[in-house]
Coordinates of C-alpha atoms in Angstrom, one line a residue:
M1006 CA 0.0 0.0 0.0
Y1007 CA 1.3 3.4 -1.0
S1008 CA 2.1 5.9 1.8
G1009 CA 4.5 8.8 2.2
S1010 CA 4.8 12.6 1.9
G1011 CA 2.6 13.3 4.9
W1012 CA 0.3 10.3 4.7
L1013 CA 0.2 7.1 6.6
V1014 CA -1.9 4.2 5.3
R1015 CA -2.7 1.1 7.2
V1016 CA -5.0 -1.7 6.1
N1017 CA -6.3 -4.3 8.6
N1018 CA -9.2 -6.7 8.3
G1019 CA -10.8 -4.9 5.4
I1020 CA -10.5 -1.4 6.9
A1021 CA -8.0 1.1 5.5
E1022 CA -6.9 4.0 7.7
V1023 CA -5.6 7.0 5.8
I1024 CA -3.9 9.3 8.4
I1025 CA -2.8 12.8 7.7
N1026 CA 0.7 12.6 9.3
R1027 CA 2.0 16.1 9.8
P1028 CA 1.3 17.0 13.4
P1029 CA 0.5 19.1 15.2
L1030 CA -1.7 20.9 12.6
N1031 CA -1.6 18.3 9.8
L1032 CA -1.3 21.0 7.1
I1033 CA -1.9 19.5 3.6
T1034 CA 0.8 20.4 1.0
L1035 CA 0.3 20.4 -2.8
E1036 CA 2.5 17.3 -3.0
M1037 CA 0.2 15.6 -0.5
R1038 CA -2.8 16.5 -2.6
R1039 CA -1.2 14.7 -5.6
D1040 CA -0.2 11.7 -3.5
L1041 CA -3.7 11.5 -2.1
G1042 CA -5.0 10.9 -5.7
R1043 CA -2.6 7.9 -6.0
I1044 CA -3.5 6.5 -2.6
I1045 CA -7.3 6.7 -3.5
N1046 CA -6.6 4.9 -6.8
E1047 CA -4.8 2.1 -5.0
L1048 CA -7.5 1.8 -2.4
E1049 CA -10.1 1.6 -5.2
Q1050 CA -8.2 -1.3 -6.8
D1051 CA -7.5 -3.2 -3.6
S1052 CA -10.3 -5.8 -3.3
N1053 CA -9.4 -6.4 0.3
V1054 CA -10.4 -2.9 1.3
R1055 CA -14.1 -2.5 2.1
V1056 CA -14.2 0.7 4.2
V1057 CA -11.8 3.7 4.3
I1058 CA -11.3 5.9 7.5
F1059 CA -9.6 9.3 7.3
E1060 CA -8.0 10.7 10.5
G1061 CA -5.5 13.3 11.6
S1062 CA -2.5 12.4 13.7
G1063 CA -1.9 14.0 17.1
D1064 CA -4.5 15.7 19.2
K1065 CA -4.6 19.2 17.8
A1066 CA -6.4 18.9 14.5
F1067 CA -7.8 16.7 11.8
S1068 CA -6.2 19.2 9.5
A1069 CA -6.0 23.0 10.0
G1070 CA -6.0 23.4 6.2
G1071 CA -3.5 23.6 3.3
D1072 CA 0.0 24.9 3.5
V1073 CA -1.1 28.3 2.0
T1074 CA 2.4 29.7 1.6
E1075 CA 2.9 27.2 -1.3
F1076 CA 0.2 28.9 -3.4
L1077 CA 2.4 32.0 -3.8
N1078 CA 4.8 29.8 -5.9
T1079 CA 2.2 28.3 -8.2
T1080 CA 0.9 29.6 -11.6
P1081 CA -2.8 30.1 -12.4
N1082 CA -2.7 27.3 -14.9
E1083 CA -1.3 24.9 -12.3
L1084 CA -4.1 25.8 -9.9
I1085 CA -6.8 25.5 -12.6
D1086 CA -5.4 22.1 -13.7
W1087 CA -5.1 20.9 -10.1
G1088 CA -8.4 22.2 -8.9
G1089 CA -10.0 20.0 -6.3
R1090 CA -9.6 16.8 -8.2
T1091 CA -7.7 14.9 -5.5
I1092 CA -10.5 15.7 -3.0
E1093 CA -13.1 14.7 -5.6
A1094 CA -11.3 11.3 -5.9
V1095 CA -12.3 10.7 -2.2
E1096 CA -16.0 11.4 -2.9
N1097 CA -15.9 9.3 -6.1
L1098 CA -14.3 6.3 -4.3
S1099 CA -16.8 3.4 -4.7
K1100 CA -16.1 2.2 -1.1
P1101 CA -17.7 3.9 1.9
T1102 CA -15.6 6.5 3.7
I1103 CA -15.7 7.8 7.2
A1104 CA -14.0 11.0 8.5
L1105 CA -12.9 10.6 12.2
L1106 CA -12.6 14.2 13.4
R1107 CA -11.0 14.4 16.8
G1108 CA -9.2 17.4 18.2
G1109 CA -10.1 21.0 17.6
Y1110 CA -9.4 22.1 14.0
V1111 CA -11.1 21.0 10.8
L1112 CA -10.4 24.0 8.6
G1113 CA -9.8 24.8 4.9
A1114 CA -8.6 21.8 3.0
G1115 CA -9.3 19.7 6.1
T1116 CA -12.9 20.6 5.9
E1117 CA -13.0 19.9 2.2
L1118 CA -11.5 16.5 2.8
A1119 CA -14.0 15.7 5.6
L1120 CA -17.0 16.9 3.5
A1121 CA -15.9 14.6 0.7
C1122 CA -16.3 11.6 3.0
D1123 CA -19.7 9.8 3.2
I1124 CA -19.9 9.8 7.1
R1125 CA -18.4 12.3 9.5
V1126 CA -18.1 11.6 13.3
G1127 CA -16.5 14.2 15.5
T1128 CA -15.7 15.0 19.1
P1129 CA -17.4 17.8 21.0
D1130 CA -14.4 20.1 20.6
V1131 CA -14.3 20.0 16.8
E1132 CA -14.5 23.3 15.0
I1133 CA -15.3 23.3 11.3
G1134 CA -14.6 26.1 8.9
L1135 CA -13.6 27.5 5.6
P1136 CA -11.7 30.7 6.6
E1137 CA -10.1 31.3 3.2
I1138 CA -11.7 34.8 2.8
R1139 CA -9.5 36.0 5.6
L1140 CA -6.5 35.3 3.4
G1141 CA -8.0 37.1 0.4
M1142 CA -9.0 33.7 -1.2
V1143 CA -12.0 31.4 -1.6
P1144 CA -12.3 27.6 -1.0
A1145 CA -11.4 25.7 -4.2
S1146 CA -11.2 22.0 -3.4
G1147 CA -14.9 21.4 -3.5
G1148 CA -15.6 23.1 -0.2
L1149 CA -17.4 26.1 -1.5
T1150 CA -19.7 24.0 -3.6
R1151 CA -20.4 21.4 -0.9
I1152 CA -21.1 24.0 1.8
V1153 CA -23.5 25.9 -0.5
K1154 CA -25.4 22.6 -1.2
A1155 CA -25.3 21.6 2.4
L1156 CA -26.2 24.9 4.1
G1157 CA -27.9 26.8 1.3
P1158 CA -26.8 30.3 0.2
L1159 CA -28.1 32.2 3.2
R1160 CA -26.2 30.3 5.9
T1161 CA -23.2 29.9 3.6
K1162 CA -22.8 33.7 3.1
Y1163 CA -22.7 34.2 6.9
H1164 CA -20.1 31.5 7.6
L1165 CA -17.9 32.0 4.6
L1166 CA -18.0 35.8 4.3
L1167 CA -17.0 36.0 8.0
G1168 CA -14.7 33.0 7.9
T1169 CA -16.4 31.6 11.0
R1170 CA -15.7 28.3 12.8
I1171 CA -18.8 26.1 13.2
K1172 CA -18.9 24.4 16.6
A1173 CA -19.6 20.6 16.8
N1174 CA -23.2 20.9 18.0
E1175 CA -24.1 23.4 15.3
A1176 CA -22.3 21.3 12.7
L1177 CA -24.5 18.4 13.8
Q1178 CA -27.6 20.4 13.3
Y1179 CA -26.4 21.4 9.8
G1180 CA -25.6 17.9 8.8
L1181 CA -21.8 18.7 8.5
L1182 CA -21.3 16.1 11.3
H1183 CA -23.5 13.0 11.5
E1184 CA -22.6 12.1 15.1
V1185 CA -20.8 13.8 18.0
V1186 CA -19.0 11.3 20.3
E1187 CA -16.9 11.9 23.3
L1188 CA -13.1 11.4 22.7
P1189 CA -12.6 8.2 24.7
K1190 CA -15.3 6.5 22.6
I1191 CA -14.8 7.9 19.1
H1192 CA -12.5 5.2 17.7
E1193 CA -14.7 2.5 19.0
R1194 CA -17.8 4.2 17.5
V1195 CA -16.1 4.7 14.1
R1196 CA -15.0 1.1 14.0
E1197 CA -18.5 0.0 14.9
I1198 CA -19.8 2.0 11.9
A1199 CA -17.0 0.5 9.7
R1200 CA -17.9 -3.1 10.7
D1201 CA -21.6 -2.4 10.0
L1202 CA -20.7 -1.1 6.5
M1203 CA -18.5 -4.1 5.9
S1204 CA -21.4 -6.4 6.5
L1205 CA -23.3 -5.0 3.6
S1206 CA -23.1 -5.9 -0.1
P1207 CA -20.1 -4.1 -1.7
L1208 CA -22.0 -4.2 -5.0
A1209 CA -25.1 -2.5 -3.5
V1210 CA -23.0 0.0 -1.6
K1211 CA -21.1 1.0 -4.8
A1212 CA -24.4 1.3 -6.7
L1213 CA -26.1 3.3 -4.0
K1214 CA -23.2 5.8 -3.8
G1215 CA -23.2 6.2 -7.6
A1216 CA -27.0 6.7 -7.6
I1217 CA -26.9 9.3 -4.9
R1218 CA -24.1 11.2 -6.7
L1219 CA -26.2 11.3 -9.9
I1220 CA -29.5 12.1 -8.2
Q1221 CA -28.4 14.9 -5.9
D1222 CA -28.5 17.5 -8.7
S1223 CA -31.1 15.9 -10.9
P1224 CA -34.8 16.7 -11.5
M1225 CA -37.2 14.5 -9.7
E1226 CA -38.2 12.4 -12.7
V1227 CA -34.5 11.8 -13.6
G1228 CA -33.9 10.7 -10.0
F1229 CA -36.9 8.3 -10.2
D1230 CA -35.5 6.8 -13.4
I1231 CA -32.0 6.4 -11.9
E1232 CA -33.2 4.6 -8.8
R1233 CA -35.5 2.2 -10.8
K1234 CA -32.6 1.3 -13.1
T1235 CA -30.2 0.8 -10.2
F1236 CA -32.8 -1.5 -8.5
A1237 CA -33.3 -3.4 -11.7
L1238 CA -29.5 -4.0 -12.1
L1239 CA -29.1 -5.2 -8.5
R1240 CA -32.2 -7.4 -8.8
Y1241 CA -30.2 -10.1 -10.7
S1242 CA -27.1 -9.9 -8.6
Q1243 CA -25.9 -12.8 -6.5
D1244 CA -25.7 -10.4 -3.5
F1245 CA -29.4 -9.7 -3.7
Q1246 CA -30.2 -13.4 -4.0
E1247 CA -28.0 -14.0 -0.9
G1248 CA -29.7 -11.1 1.0
I1249 CA -33.2 -12.5 0.4
K1250 CA -32.1 -16.0 1.2
A1251 CA -30.5 -14.9 4.5
F1252 CA -33.6 -12.9 5.4
K1253 CA -35.8 -15.9 4.9
E1254 CA -33.4 -18.1 6.9
K1255 CA -33.1 -15.5 9.7
R1256 CA -29.3 -15.3 9.5
Q1257 CA -26.6 -12.8 8.5
P1258 CA -26.0 -12.6 4.8
K1259 CA -22.5 -13.6 3.5
F1260 CA -21.6 -11.0 0.8

């Protein structure tokens, strides 16, 4: 498994842990963004990996953002070409992803990485924000788009124009966090979620993630069509047959 340049990757019993390994603030460099794309590609190809967990090392931050001084040495063409594609690769991963957010700071690129994950679990001291406006910049690794879609334009304007940090309980209300768990129990809870996800059909999980991605910006009728066709494709899968058989036999399915 590929790791390096600020990332640590561990795979154990079907669960991959991708750790931002630049404590204390876990700032994400441009090189790390490029390496993340390669890591995601390897995880996608690894049939032994069923769930991916993202976490920051140390106890200060998931990630306090990008190493912003690097942007002064990049050209506009480099930035346009790079865009948020490595973060998009996380969202496009066919396997379920969990962001384990412990410690205080989830800012900038750290927020964008967390929002690209399917499920986000944080501790009560987590603060989420996109403060780029205070540097004369805007978020550009998917964060601006995802926040607008999650919060709507009215709330987004308040939080992004002022560069505020959203506390854990408010983030929970907004849906930016799915669960808030006390620090001593967060690893246990995230692994519990991961094991639950691993018990599901990989084919159905992949199909569901793809359908959600297509439906989220589609008109209602298009969404109805996508869900019916996804159901029809899964109807003839071995996983569905096993799921129905296990249900009838009152046992856990073996996918």
